[in-house]
CSV table of C-alpha atoms and ligand atoms in Angstrom, one decimal:
chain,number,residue,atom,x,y,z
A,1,UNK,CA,-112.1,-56.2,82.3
A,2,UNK,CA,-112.2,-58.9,80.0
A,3,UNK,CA,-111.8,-58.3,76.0
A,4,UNK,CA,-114.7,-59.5,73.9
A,5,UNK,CA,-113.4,-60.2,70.3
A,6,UNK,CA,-115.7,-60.9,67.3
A,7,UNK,CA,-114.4,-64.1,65.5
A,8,UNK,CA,-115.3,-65.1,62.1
A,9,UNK,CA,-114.4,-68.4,60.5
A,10,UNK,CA,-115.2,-71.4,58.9
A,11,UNK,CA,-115.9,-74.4,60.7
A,12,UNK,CA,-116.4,-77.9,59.0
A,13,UNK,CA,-117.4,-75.8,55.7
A,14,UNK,CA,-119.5,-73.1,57.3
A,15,UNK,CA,-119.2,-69.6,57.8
A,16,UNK,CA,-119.2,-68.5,61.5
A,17,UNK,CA,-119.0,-65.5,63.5
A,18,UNK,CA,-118.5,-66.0,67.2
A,19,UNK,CA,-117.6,-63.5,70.1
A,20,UNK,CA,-114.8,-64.6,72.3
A,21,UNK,CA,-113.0,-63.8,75.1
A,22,UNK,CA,-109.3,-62.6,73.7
A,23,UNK,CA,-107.8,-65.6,76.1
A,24,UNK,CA,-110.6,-67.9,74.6
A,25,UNK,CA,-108.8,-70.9,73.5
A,26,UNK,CA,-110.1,-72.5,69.9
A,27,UNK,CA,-110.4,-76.1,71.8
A,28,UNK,CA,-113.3,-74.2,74.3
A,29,UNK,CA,-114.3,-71.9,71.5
A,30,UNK,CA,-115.4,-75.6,69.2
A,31,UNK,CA,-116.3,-76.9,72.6
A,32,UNK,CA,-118.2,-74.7,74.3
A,33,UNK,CA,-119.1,-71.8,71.9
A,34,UNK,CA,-119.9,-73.9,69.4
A,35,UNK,CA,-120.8,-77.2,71.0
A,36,UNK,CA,-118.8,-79.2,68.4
A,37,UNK,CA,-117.8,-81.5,71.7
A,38,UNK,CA,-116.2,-84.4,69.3
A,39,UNK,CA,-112.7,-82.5,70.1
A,40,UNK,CA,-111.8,-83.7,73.1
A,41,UNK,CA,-109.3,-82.3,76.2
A,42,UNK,CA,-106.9,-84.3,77.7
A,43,UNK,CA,-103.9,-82.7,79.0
A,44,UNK,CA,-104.8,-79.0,77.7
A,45,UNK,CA,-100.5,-78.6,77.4
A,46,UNK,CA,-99.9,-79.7,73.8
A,47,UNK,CA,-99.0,-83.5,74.8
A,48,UNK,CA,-101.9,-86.0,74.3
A,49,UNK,CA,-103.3,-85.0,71.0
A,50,UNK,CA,-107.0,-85.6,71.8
A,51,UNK,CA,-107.7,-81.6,70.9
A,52,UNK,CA,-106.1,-82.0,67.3
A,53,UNK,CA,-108.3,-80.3,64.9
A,54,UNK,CA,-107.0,-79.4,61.5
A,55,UNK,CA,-107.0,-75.3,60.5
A,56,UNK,CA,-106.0,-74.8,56.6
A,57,UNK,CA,-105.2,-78.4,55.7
A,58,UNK,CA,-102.5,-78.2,59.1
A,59,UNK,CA,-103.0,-80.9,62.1
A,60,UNK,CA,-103.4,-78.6,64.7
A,61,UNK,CA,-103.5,-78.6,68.9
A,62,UNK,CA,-106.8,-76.5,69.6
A,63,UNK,CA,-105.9,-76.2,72.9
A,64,UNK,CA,-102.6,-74.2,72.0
A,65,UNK,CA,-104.3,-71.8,69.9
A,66,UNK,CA,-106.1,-69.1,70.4
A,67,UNK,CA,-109.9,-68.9,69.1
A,68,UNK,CA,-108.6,-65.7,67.9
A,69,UNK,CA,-105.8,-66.7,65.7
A,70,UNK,CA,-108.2,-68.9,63.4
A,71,UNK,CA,-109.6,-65.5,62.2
A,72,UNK,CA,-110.0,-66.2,58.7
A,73,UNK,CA,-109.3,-69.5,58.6
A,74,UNK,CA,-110.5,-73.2,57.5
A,75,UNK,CA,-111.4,-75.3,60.5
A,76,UNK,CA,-112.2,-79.2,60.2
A,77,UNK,CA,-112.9,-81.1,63.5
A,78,UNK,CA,-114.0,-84.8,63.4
A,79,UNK,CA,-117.5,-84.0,63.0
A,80,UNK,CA,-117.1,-82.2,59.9
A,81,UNK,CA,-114.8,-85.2,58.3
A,82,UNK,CA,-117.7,-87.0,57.2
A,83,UNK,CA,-120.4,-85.1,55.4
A,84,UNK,CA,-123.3,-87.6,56.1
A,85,UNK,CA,-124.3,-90.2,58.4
A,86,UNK,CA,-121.6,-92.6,56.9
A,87,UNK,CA,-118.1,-93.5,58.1
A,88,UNK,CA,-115.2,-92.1,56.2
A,89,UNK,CA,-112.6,-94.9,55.3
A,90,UNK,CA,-110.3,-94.3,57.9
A,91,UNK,CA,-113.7,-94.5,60.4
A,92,UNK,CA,-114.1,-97.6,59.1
A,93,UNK,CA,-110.7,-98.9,59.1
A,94,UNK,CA,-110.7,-97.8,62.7
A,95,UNK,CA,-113.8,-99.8,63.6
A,96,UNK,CA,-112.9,-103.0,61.5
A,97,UNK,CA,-109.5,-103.2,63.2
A,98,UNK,CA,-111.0,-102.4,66.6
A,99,UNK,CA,-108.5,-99.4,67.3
A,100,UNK,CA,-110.5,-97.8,69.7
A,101,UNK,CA,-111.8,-98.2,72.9
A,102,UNK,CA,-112.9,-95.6,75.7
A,103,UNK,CA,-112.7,-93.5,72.2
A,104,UNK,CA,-111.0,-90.3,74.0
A,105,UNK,CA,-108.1,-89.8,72.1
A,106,UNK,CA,-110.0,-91.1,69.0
A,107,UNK,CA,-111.1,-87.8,67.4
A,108,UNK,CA,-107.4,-86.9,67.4
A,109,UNK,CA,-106.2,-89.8,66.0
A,110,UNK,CA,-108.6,-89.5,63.4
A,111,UNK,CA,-107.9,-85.8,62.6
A,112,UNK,CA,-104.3,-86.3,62.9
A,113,UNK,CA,-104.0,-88.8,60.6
A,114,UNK,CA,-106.9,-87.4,57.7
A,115,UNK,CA,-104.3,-84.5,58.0
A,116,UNK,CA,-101.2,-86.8,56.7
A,117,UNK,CA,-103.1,-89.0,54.5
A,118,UNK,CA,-104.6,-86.3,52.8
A,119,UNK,CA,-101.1,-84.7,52.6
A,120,UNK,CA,-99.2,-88.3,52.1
A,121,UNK,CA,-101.3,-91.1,50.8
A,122,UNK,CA,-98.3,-93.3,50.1
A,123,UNK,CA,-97.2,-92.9,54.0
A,124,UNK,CA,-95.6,-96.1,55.4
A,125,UNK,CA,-95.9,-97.2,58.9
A,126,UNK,CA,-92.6,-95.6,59.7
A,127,UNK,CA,-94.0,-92.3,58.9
A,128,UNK,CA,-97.6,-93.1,60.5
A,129,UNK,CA,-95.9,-94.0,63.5
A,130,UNK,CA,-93.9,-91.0,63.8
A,131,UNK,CA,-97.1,-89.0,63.1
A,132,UNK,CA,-99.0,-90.6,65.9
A,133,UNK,CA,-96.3,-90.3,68.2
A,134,UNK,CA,-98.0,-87.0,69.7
A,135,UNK,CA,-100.9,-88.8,70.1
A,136,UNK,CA,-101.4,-90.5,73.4
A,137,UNK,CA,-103.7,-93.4,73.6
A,138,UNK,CA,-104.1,-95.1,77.3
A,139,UNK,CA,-105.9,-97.9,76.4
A,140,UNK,CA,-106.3,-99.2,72.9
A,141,UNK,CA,-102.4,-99.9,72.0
A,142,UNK,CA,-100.9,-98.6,68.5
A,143,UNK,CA,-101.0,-101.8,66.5
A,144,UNK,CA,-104.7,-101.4,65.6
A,145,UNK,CA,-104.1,-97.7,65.3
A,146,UNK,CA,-101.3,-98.2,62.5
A,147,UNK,CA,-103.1,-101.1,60.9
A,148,UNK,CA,-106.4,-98.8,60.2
A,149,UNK,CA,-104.6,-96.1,59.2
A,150,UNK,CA,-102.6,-98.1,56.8
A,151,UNK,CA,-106.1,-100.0,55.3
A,152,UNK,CA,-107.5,-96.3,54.7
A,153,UNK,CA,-104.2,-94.9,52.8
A,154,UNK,CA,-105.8,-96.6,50.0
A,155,UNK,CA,-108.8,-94.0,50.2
A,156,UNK,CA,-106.6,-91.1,49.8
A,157,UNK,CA,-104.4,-92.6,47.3
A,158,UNK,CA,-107.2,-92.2,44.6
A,159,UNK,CA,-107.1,-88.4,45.2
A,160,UNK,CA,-104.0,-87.5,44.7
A,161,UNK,CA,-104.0,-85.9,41.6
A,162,UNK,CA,-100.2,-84.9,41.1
A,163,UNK,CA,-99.4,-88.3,41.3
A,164,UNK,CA,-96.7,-87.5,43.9
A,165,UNK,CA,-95.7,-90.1,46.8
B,201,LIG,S1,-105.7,-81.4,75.1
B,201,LIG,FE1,-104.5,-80.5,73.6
B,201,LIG,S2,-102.8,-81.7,73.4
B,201,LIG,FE2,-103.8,-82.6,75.1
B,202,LIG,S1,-109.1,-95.6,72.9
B,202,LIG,FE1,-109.0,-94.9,75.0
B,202,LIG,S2,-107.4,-93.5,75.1
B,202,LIG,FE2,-107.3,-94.3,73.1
């Protein structure tokens, strides 16, 4: 018999409460449950990247995690990034520098690197670079990837209120 567990969260600033199956993973529970479909699935192993979400200000693989174990937690996917019709900065620095094409690994790219930017403003392409190296893209190349997210770092700078680098 399969175990039915009540889930309650918050997703993209929300409160939710969702029943799922105890081997439910968070990727299917956004996905499917839901219908939050902007987190993509690529590999569904923890290499590509395209599942990132981010759970209590953390990058995270939501297809390594349980649905279960965000009981309680803050849950931002790339829809809930932006809170109108508008592009966020590093959007925009992704469309002006043409650093996406098919789009699939961009909702990880994008949460991956809100994650540090938010964390790291000051980050330099070394540490960008490093970042992004669990994220697989297959057809857009990292150049424009890197040159976006550097254009946006000026966005998150400004928020930074401790001053630290
Ligand atoms: S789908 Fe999660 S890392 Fe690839
Ligand atoms: S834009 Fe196609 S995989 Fe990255």
């Amino acid at each position: 018999m399969t175990a039915i567990m009540q889930l309650s969260f918050d997703v993209n600033g929300a409160p939710v409460v969702v029943e799922v199956q105890a081997r439910t993973t968070l990727a299917d529970c956004l996905r499917h449950t839901l219908g939050l479909t902007g987190t993509h699935l690529g590999c569904e192993h923890g290499i590509c990247g395209a599942c990132t979400v981010i759970v209590d200000d953390a990058a995270v693989r939501s297809c390594l995690m349980l649905a279960v174990q965000a009981e309680g937690t803050r849950v931002v996917t790339v829809e809930g990034l932006s809170g109108d019709d508008s592009l966020t900065p590093l959007q925009a620095a992704f469309r002006k520098h043409h650093a996406l094409q098919c789009g699939f690994c961009t909702p990880g790219m994008i949460t991956t690197l809100h994650a540090l930017l938010t964390d790291e403003p000051f980050a330099d392409a070394d540490r960008i670079r490093d970042v992004l190296s669990g994220n697989i893209c297959r057809c857009t190349g990292y150049i424009p990837i890197i040159e976006a997210a550097l254009e946006a770092r000026i966005a998150y700078q400004g928020k930074r209120e401790d001053g630290r680098r």
